[in-house]
Amino acid sequence: MRLIIDGYGKSIRKRDNQIVIKEGKEELNYYLAKDISQILILGKGSVTFDALDLMSENGVDLISIDWKGKIKYKLSSENQKNIKLRKEQYYSLNDKRSGFLAKAFIKGKIENQKAVLTTQAKSNKENVYLIQQRDKLVDLLKKLEEIKADKIDNIRNKIFGVEGRASAEYWKGIEYIITDKIEFKLRSGKNAPDPVNSLLNYAYAILQSEILKSINLTGLDSYCGFLHSDKQGRTSLVFDLMEEFRQQIVDKTVLTLINRKQITADNFSAEDSKIMIDKKAKFLLIRSIMDKLDNAVTFDNEKTTYAKLIEKQAHNISLFLNGTKVYSPFYLRW
């Protein structure tokens, strides 16, 4: 179970083995700590020390996201410490394993981008433009495959070159789909210039927190990425693995909300050149992403959920680094 704590003046407290949510002196709800996997804070309030202890004992993540859709902080119980695995993670930066993983992450991303455009083309009576955009991604997958395996420092720019071209074509397709419904100025990860980028930023932050949790549970170093190089304070490995899940979990959800007119231009306002999402749309978006994480999905002939798939892929990275299994990226046909 994932909880959303929104608004101002709320508090998170402990009562026996329960997490209690209050607003002032009024008790709003209570939950068994063992039934909670994550608490997402969107507003301002307080958390008692006793509640933090109970959350730590039960492996409950506490995450705060600001109005920009950025994770302000994440509190979680101590992660696994597997020194042998971490050594292999660091060693792999100097051999072909790092380049192999980087290529795999981007293959998964482009395959999923292709799948989204394929689905949208079918929904729009085999739209010619969307099929053309999809076919461009097919060609770029071939370009990616042509990059010879090597340590990541030798091929990172080539991989990002293919990824950048693929993303440009993909987002042109997305703009074409929604241009008559809501403003979208193509993808911009910083200071969202339009409603769609605001939605994406918020949703990606939730996905980021889910992937961080899975990586920490595996025992990998979340700051040591392969595709994304070291940067102070950046969990680079999280952004690596996110590439495989952005489209199926976030992009499809945002498209659905817009296409069904559950979120419209009326849910946004501009304040000091900032695009603000109203409370109703923000709550709907976050709840939709959380539900998506728990949605059933079939992958490799196995019925599972997206949350469990993320855990499995994080574990598969560790198996690959230890030489136990070849890593295969996650992607769906459509």
Tab-separated table of C-alpha atoms in Angstrom:
chain	number	residue	atom	x	y	z
A	1	MET	CA	0.000	0.000	0.000
A	2	ARG	CA	1.195	3.507	-0.861
A	3	LEU	CA	-0.155	6.557	0.988
A	4	ILE	CA	-0.358	10.141	-0.276
A	5	ILE	CA	-0.214	12.903	2.355
A	6	ASP	CA	-1.273	16.162	0.711
A	7	GLY	CA	-2.063	19.662	1.992
A	8	TYR	CA	-0.766	21.479	5.058
A	9	GLY	CA	-0.851	20.949	8.808
A	10	LYS	CA	-1.006	17.158	8.685
A	11	SER	CA	1.060	14.906	10.930
A	12	ILE	CA	2.234	11.300	10.806
A	13	ARG	CA	2.226	9.559	14.179
A	14	LYS	CA	2.601	6.119	15.754
A	15	ARG	CA	0.051	4.215	17.814
A	16	ASP	CA	1.123	0.709	18.764
A	17	ASN	CA	1.902	-0.921	15.370
A	18	GLN	CA	-0.145	1.612	13.416
A	19	ILE	CA	0.675	4.724	11.396
A	20	VAL	CA	-1.846	7.430	12.224
A	21	ILE	CA	-2.568	10.449	9.994
A	22	LYS	CA	-3.876	13.552	11.748
A	23	GLU	CA	-4.859	17.087	10.755
A	24	GLY	CA	-4.546	19.228	13.835
A	25	LYS	CA	-6.230	17.214	16.574
A	26	GLU	CA	-8.506	15.353	14.185
A	27	GLU	CA	-7.577	11.779	13.287
A	28	LEU	CA	-8.048	11.270	9.532
A	29	ASN	CA	-7.052	7.623	9.190
A	30	TYR	CA	-4.790	4.858	10.466
A	31	TYR	CA	-3.007	1.896	8.875
A	32	LEU	CA	-0.995	-1.092	9.990
A	33	ALA	CA	2.649	-0.233	9.312
A	34	LYS	CA	3.289	-3.701	7.858
A	35	ASP	CA	0.727	-2.991	5.117
A	36	ILE	CA	2.453	0.207	3.930
A	37	SER	CA	5.325	0.205	1.433
A	38	GLN	CA	5.641	3.955	0.852
A	39	ILE	CA	4.352	7.305	2.134
A	40	LEU	CA	4.463	10.205	-0.330
A	41	ILE	CA	4.394	13.740	1.124
A	42	LEU	CA	3.203	16.566	-1.124
A	43	GLY	CA	2.486	19.273	1.426
A	44	LYS	CA	3.934	20.418	4.750
A	45	GLY	CA	3.474	18.897	8.168
A	46	SER	CA	5.308	16.835	10.756
A	47	VAL	CA	6.450	13.299	11.537
A	48	THR	CA	7.136	12.026	15.061
A	49	PHE	CA	10.325	10.158	15.959
A	50	ASP	CA	8.237	7.156	17.041
A	51	ALA	CA	6.567	7.054	13.616
A	52	LEU	CA	9.971	7.136	11.909
A	53	ASP	CA	11.144	4.210	14.060
A	54	LEU	CA	8.036	2.201	13.173
A	55	MET	CA	8.441	2.954	9.469
A	56	SER	CA	12.092	1.872	9.587
A	57	GLU	CA	11.201	-1.399	11.319
A	58	ASN	CA	8.658	-2.171	8.596
A	59	GLY	CA	10.662	-1.006	5.574
A	60	VAL	CA	8.365	1.940	4.796
A	61	ASP	CA	9.871	4.629	2.554
A	62	LEU	CA	9.047	8.270	3.301
A	63	ILE	CA	9.373	10.552	0.275
A	64	SER	CA	8.763	14.276	-0.175
A	65	ILE	CA	8.167	15.773	-3.636
A	66	ASP	CA	8.137	19.530	-4.258
A	67	TRP	CA	5.874	21.487	-6.617
A	68	LYS	CA	8.355	21.034	-9.487
A	69	GLY	CA	8.121	17.260	-9.289
A	70	LYS	CA	11.567	16.912	-7.718
A	71	ILE	CA	12.349	14.585	-4.826
A	72	LYS	CA	13.298	16.806	-1.874
A	73	TYR	CA	14.299	13.939	0.377
A	74	LYS	CA	13.819	10.206	0.853
A	75	LEU	CA	14.022	8.414	4.174
A	76	SER	CA	14.328	4.640	4.238
A	77	SER	CA	15.704	1.872	6.413
A	78	GLU	CA	19.321	0.883	5.907
A	79	ASN	CA	20.006	-0.730	2.535
A	80	GLN	CA	21.763	-4.028	2.013
A	81	LYS	CA	25.539	-3.849	2.018
A	82	ASN	CA	26.988	-6.340	-0.427
A	83	ILE	CA	30.629	-5.370	-0.771
A	84	LYS	CA	31.426	-8.081	-3.334
A	85	LEU	CA	28.597	-6.880	-5.598
A	86	ARG	CA	29.629	-3.248	-5.234
A	87	LYS	CA	33.223	-4.061	-6.106
A	88	GLU	CA	32.024	-5.741	-9.290
A	89	GLN	CA	29.858	-2.700	-10.015
A	90	TYR	CA	32.887	-0.405	-9.750
A	91	TYR	CA	35.236	-2.774	-11.622
A	92	SER	CA	32.762	-3.080	-14.491
A	93	LEU	CA	33.218	0.602	-15.362
A	94	ASN	CA	36.593	-0.392	-16.774
A	95	ASP	CA	35.381	-3.285	-18.923
A	96	LYS	CA	32.716	-4.149	-21.495
A	97	ARG	CA	30.037	-4.930	-18.900
A	98	SER	CA	29.392	-1.226	-18.349
A	99	GLY	CA	28.906	-0.549	-22.050
A	100	PHE	CA	26.707	-3.635	-22.423
A	101	LEU	CA	24.375	-2.453	-19.656
A	102	ALA	CA	24.227	1.104	-21.011
A	103	LYS	CA	23.224	-0.175	-24.446
A	104	ALA	CA	20.622	-2.478	-22.870
A	105	PHE	CA	18.972	0.362	-20.934
A	106	ILE	CA	18.609	2.447	-24.089
A	107	LYS	CA	17.448	-0.505	-26.162
A	108	GLY	CA	14.655	-1.013	-23.627
A	109	LYS	CA	13.786	2.677	-23.759
A	110	ILE	CA	13.601	2.910	-27.553
A	111	GLU	CA	11.664	-0.366	-27.815
A	112	ASN	CA	9.111	0.989	-25.353
A	113	GLN	CA	8.953	4.318	-27.201
A	114	LYS	CA	8.283	2.333	-30.371
A	115	ALA	CA	5.566	0.370	-28.564
A	116	VAL	CA	3.793	3.553	-27.405
A	117	LEU	CA	3.757	5.009	-30.925
A	118	THR	CA	2.561	1.676	-32.327
A	119	THR	CA	-0.342	1.611	-29.869
A	120	GLN	CA	-1.260	5.214	-30.633
A	121	ALA	CA	-1.082	4.590	-34.399
A	122	LYS	CA	-3.483	1.648	-34.052
A	123	SER	CA	-5.832	3.771	-31.914
A	124	ASN	CA	-5.795	6.458	-34.612
A	125	LYS	CA	-6.706	4.228	-37.569
A	126	GLU	CA	-3.111	3.335	-38.516
A	127	ASN	CA	-2.096	6.993	-38.612
A	128	VAL	CA	0.600	7.448	-41.261
A	129	TYR	CA	2.612	10.083	-39.384
A	130	LEU	CA	2.803	8.002	-36.198
A	131	ILE	CA	3.867	4.953	-38.195
A	132	GLN	CA	6.605	7.042	-39.834
A	133	GLN	CA	7.845	8.186	-36.420
A	134	ARG	CA	7.810	4.609	-35.161
A	135	ASP	CA	9.795	3.424	-38.174
A	136	LYS	CA	12.451	6.036	-37.450
A	137	LEU	CA	12.897	4.396	-34.057
A	138	VAL	CA	13.309	1.007	-35.743
A	139	ASP	CA	16.189	2.459	-37.774
A	140	LEU	CA	17.766	3.983	-34.662
A	141	LEU	CA	17.607	0.643	-32.850
A	142	LYS	CA	19.775	-0.713	-35.667
A	143	LYS	CA	22.198	2.193	-35.141
A	144	LEU	CA	22.353	1.334	-31.437
A	145	GLU	CA	23.093	-2.295	-32.223
A	146	GLU	CA	25.998	-1.245	-34.448
A	147	ILE	CA	27.821	0.355	-31.509
A	148	LYS	CA	30.488	-2.159	-30.534
A	149	ALA	CA	30.669	-3.288	-26.932
A	150	ASP	CA	33.359	-1.486	-24.967
A	151	LYS	CA	33.797	0.128	-21.574
A	152	ILE	CA	31.258	2.882	-21.167
A	153	ASP	CA	33.646	5.841	-21.275
A	154	ASN	CA	34.541	4.877	-24.849
A	155	ILE	CA	30.972	4.628	-26.173
A	156	ARG	CA	28.803	6.797	-23.896
A	157	ASN	CA	28.600	9.696	-26.373
A	158	LYS	CA	27.631	7.357	-29.210
A	159	ILE	CA	24.853	5.793	-27.141
A	160	PHE	CA	23.542	9.172	-26.023
A	161	GLY	CA	23.671	10.332	-29.642
A	162	VAL	CA	21.285	7.555	-30.693
A	163	GLU	CA	19.122	8.034	-27.596
A	164	GLY	CA	18.816	11.767	-28.229
A	165	ARG	CA	17.697	11.288	-31.831
A	166	ALA	CA	15.206	8.596	-30.815
A	167	SER	CA	13.716	10.747	-28.065
A	168	ALA	CA	13.365	13.722	-30.411
A	169	GLU	CA	11.357	11.640	-32.895
A	170	TYR	CA	9.318	10.006	-30.128
A	171	TRP	CA	8.274	13.292	-28.543
A	172	LYS	CA	7.317	14.685	-31.937
A	173	GLY	CA	4.905	11.778	-32.160
A	174	ILE	CA	3.527	12.469	-28.679
A	175	GLU	CA	3.085	16.159	-29.509
A	176	TYR	CA	1.138	15.163	-32.637
A	177	ILE	CA	-1.215	13.003	-30.531
A	178	ILE	CA	-2.112	15.622	-27.929
A	179	THR	CA	-1.522	18.960	-29.676
A	180	ASP	CA	-5.271	19.679	-30.016
A	181	LYS	CA	-5.977	18.794	-26.363
A	182	ILE	CA	-3.312	20.488	-24.249
A	183	GLU	CA	-0.167	22.599	-24.675
A	184	PHE	CA	3.094	20.683	-25.099
A	185	LYS	CA	6.420	22.180	-26.210
A	186	LEU	CA	8.291	18.882	-26.501
A	187	ARG	CA	10.118	17.302	-23.607
A	188	SER	CA	11.956	19.553	-21.167
A	189	GLY	CA	13.121	18.065	-17.889
A	190	LYS	CA	13.923	21.363	-16.179
A	191	ASN	CA	11.503	24.132	-15.205
A	192	ALA	CA	8.543	22.628	-17.073
A	193	PRO	CA	7.415	25.177	-19.688
A	194	ASP	CA	3.973	23.641	-20.223
A	195	PRO	CA	1.301	21.446	-18.561
A	196	VAL	CA	2.445	18.146	-20.088
A	197	ASN	CA	6.034	18.567	-18.905
A	198	SER	CA	4.704	19.417	-15.444
A	199	LEU	CA	2.773	16.140	-15.385
A	200	LEU	CA	5.754	14.175	-16.642
A	201	ASN	CA	8.127	15.678	-14.078
A	202	TYR	CA	5.818	14.787	-11.188
A	203	ALA	CA	5.211	11.275	-12.431
A	204	TYR	CA	8.890	10.588	-13.147
A	205	ALA	CA	9.716	11.609	-9.567
A	206	ILE	CA	7.419	8.859	-8.257
A	207	LEU	CA	9.002	6.343	-10.623
A	208	GLN	CA	12.439	7.511	-9.510
A	209	SER	CA	11.605	6.820	-5.863
A	210	GLU	CA	10.328	3.326	-6.697
A	211	ILE	CA	13.480	2.442	-8.617
A	212	LEU	CA	15.733	3.848	-5.895
A	213	LYS	CA	14.045	1.606	-3.359
A	214	SER	CA	14.583	-1.493	-5.519
A	215	ILE	CA	18.242	-0.676	-6.201
A	216	ASN	CA	18.938	-0.154	-2.509
A	217	LEU	CA	17.265	-3.459	-1.637
A	218	THR	CA	19.504	-5.212	-4.161
A	219	GLY	CA	22.646	-3.815	-2.541
A	220	LEU	CA	23.879	-1.901	-5.587
A	221	ASP	CA	25.342	1.595	-5.265
A	222	SER	CA	22.604	3.883	-6.587
A	223	TYR	CA	25.138	6.680	-7.202
A	224	CYS	CA	27.316	4.562	-9.509
A	225	GLY	CA	25.691	4.559	-12.935
A	226	PHE	CA	26.800	3.138	-16.262
A	227	LEU	CA	25.055	5.226	-18.912
A	228	HIS	CA	24.732	8.263	-16.632
A	229	SER	CA	28.152	9.281	-15.379
A	230	ASP	CA	29.034	10.377	-11.862
A	231	LYS	CA	27.576	13.678	-10.740
A	232	GLN	CA	27.554	15.055	-7.214
A	233	GLY	CA	24.317	14.111	-5.475
A	234	ARG	CA	22.815	12.251	-8.468
A	235	THR	CA	21.646	8.668	-8.143
A	236	SER	CA	22.948	7.851	-11.621
A	237	LEU	CA	22.057	4.141	-11.565
A	238	VAL	CA	18.436	5.079	-10.807
A	239	PHE	CA	18.307	7.198	-13.955
A	240	ASP	CA	19.898	4.314	-15.887
A	241	LEU	CA	17.209	1.818	-14.944
A	242	MET	CA	14.438	4.415	-15.265
A	243	GLU	CA	15.044	4.477	-19.010
A	244	GLU	CA	13.350	1.094	-19.359
A	245	PHE	CA	10.205	2.075	-17.449
A	246	ARG	CA	9.430	5.689	-18.335
A	247	GLN	CA	7.164	4.953	-21.299
A	248	GLN	CA	5.089	2.047	-20.019
A	249	ILE	CA	4.507	3.440	-16.515
A	250	VAL	CA	4.547	7.228	-16.897
A	251	ASP	CA	4.070	8.272	-20.529
A	252	LYS	CA	1.144	5.924	-21.151
A	253	THR	CA	-0.546	7.035	-17.930
A	254	VAL	CA	-0.183	10.732	-18.774
A	255	LEU	CA	-1.477	10.142	-22.316
A	256	THR	CA	-4.505	8.277	-20.967
A	257	LEU	CA	-5.389	11.045	-18.524
A	258	ILE	CA	-5.140	13.657	-21.294
A	259	ASN	CA	-6.911	11.647	-23.997
A	260	ARG	CA	-9.795	10.859	-21.641
A	261	LYS	CA	-9.928	14.535	-20.625
A	262	GLN	CA	-9.517	13.610	-16.970
A	263	ILE	CA	-6.837	16.291	-16.891
A	264	THR	CA	-7.273	19.378	-19.095
A	265	ALA	CA	-5.743	22.828	-19.541
A	266	ASP	CA	-8.162	24.089	-16.874
A	267	ASN	CA	-6.186	22.158	-14.238
A	268	PHE	CA	-3.137	24.420	-14.693
A	269	SER	CA	-2.225	27.998	-13.914
A	270	ALA	CA	0.837	30.191	-14.453
A	271	GLU	CA	2.376	31.887	-11.427
A	272	ASP	CA	5.575	33.921	-11.853
A	273	SER	CA	6.353	32.019	-15.070
A	274	LYS	CA	5.805	28.730	-13.237
A	275	ILE	CA	3.297	26.146	-14.437
A	276	MET	CA	1.253	24.993	-11.440
A	277	ILE	CA	-0.921	21.849	-11.331
A	278	ASP	CA	-4.055	22.139	-9.233
A	279	LYS	CA	-4.610	19.824	-6.288
A	280	LYS	CA	-7.243	17.685	-8.006
A	281	ALA	CA	-5.113	16.906	-11.084
A	282	LYS	CA	-1.974	16.358	-9.014
A	283	PHE	CA	-3.709	13.850	-6.766
A	284	LEU	CA	-5.254	12.054	-9.757
A	285	LEU	CA	-1.878	11.829	-11.511
A	286	ILE	CA	-0.047	10.481	-8.487
A	287	ARG	CA	-2.768	7.990	-7.642
A	288	SER	CA	-2.800	6.812	-11.282
A	289	ILE	CA	0.976	6.239	-11.274
A	290	MET	CA	0.806	4.389	-7.970
A	291	ASP	CA	-2.009	2.211	-9.291
A	292	LYS	CA	0.017	1.565	-12.441
A	293	LEU	CA	2.936	0.306	-10.359
A	294	ASP	CA	0.622	-2.284	-8.830
A	295	ASN	CA	-1.074	-3.162	-12.133
A	296	ALA	CA	-0.768	-6.705	-13.437
A	297	VAL	CA	1.483	-7.145	-16.463
A	298	THR	CA	2.724	-10.202	-18.351
A	299	PHE	CA	6.438	-10.273	-19.144
A	300	ASP	CA	8.476	-13.286	-20.231
A	301	ASN	CA	5.297	-15.392	-19.927
A	302	GLU	CA	5.034	-14.477	-16.264
A	303	LYS	CA	2.212	-12.522	-14.628
A	304	THR	CA	3.580	-9.901	-12.279
A	305	THR	CA	3.311	-6.167	-11.464
A	306	TYR	CA	5.393	-3.231	-12.633
A	307	ALA	CA	6.713	-2.732	-9.084
A	308	LYS	CA	7.919	-6.335	-8.949
A	309	LEU	CA	9.366	-6.012	-12.464
A	310	ILE	CA	11.450	-3.055	-11.307
A	311	GLU	CA	12.739	-5.138	-8.392
A	312	LYS	CA	13.507	-8.018	-10.753
A	313	GLN	CA	15.445	-5.815	-13.188
A	314	ALA	CA	17.500	-4.335	-10.349
A	315	HIS	CA	18.264	-7.888	-9.210
A	316	ASN	CA	19.125	-8.887	-12.788
A	317	ILE	CA	21.744	-6.117	-12.921
A	318	SER	CA	23.415	-7.666	-9.879
A	319	LEU	CA	23.278	-11.151	-11.424
A	320	PHE	CA	24.874	-9.826	-14.604
A	321	LEU	CA	27.670	-8.068	-12.733
A	322	ASN	CA	28.389	-11.268	-10.799
A	323	GLY	CA	28.551	-13.260	-14.048
A	324	THR	CA	25.457	-15.336	-13.240
A	325	LYS	CA	23.052	-14.163	-15.955
A	326	VAL	CA	23.008	-12.110	-19.171
A	327	TYR	CA	21.059	-8.897	-18.678
A	328	SER	CA	18.004	-8.369	-20.898
A	329	PRO	CA	16.168	-5.015	-20.883
A	330	PHE	CA	12.472	-4.719	-20.096
A	331	TYR	CA	10.193	-3.730	-22.932
A	332	LEU	CA	6.743	-4.613	-24.229
A	333	ARG	CA	5.773	-5.045	-27.864
A	334	TRP	CA	2.856	-2.594	-27.511
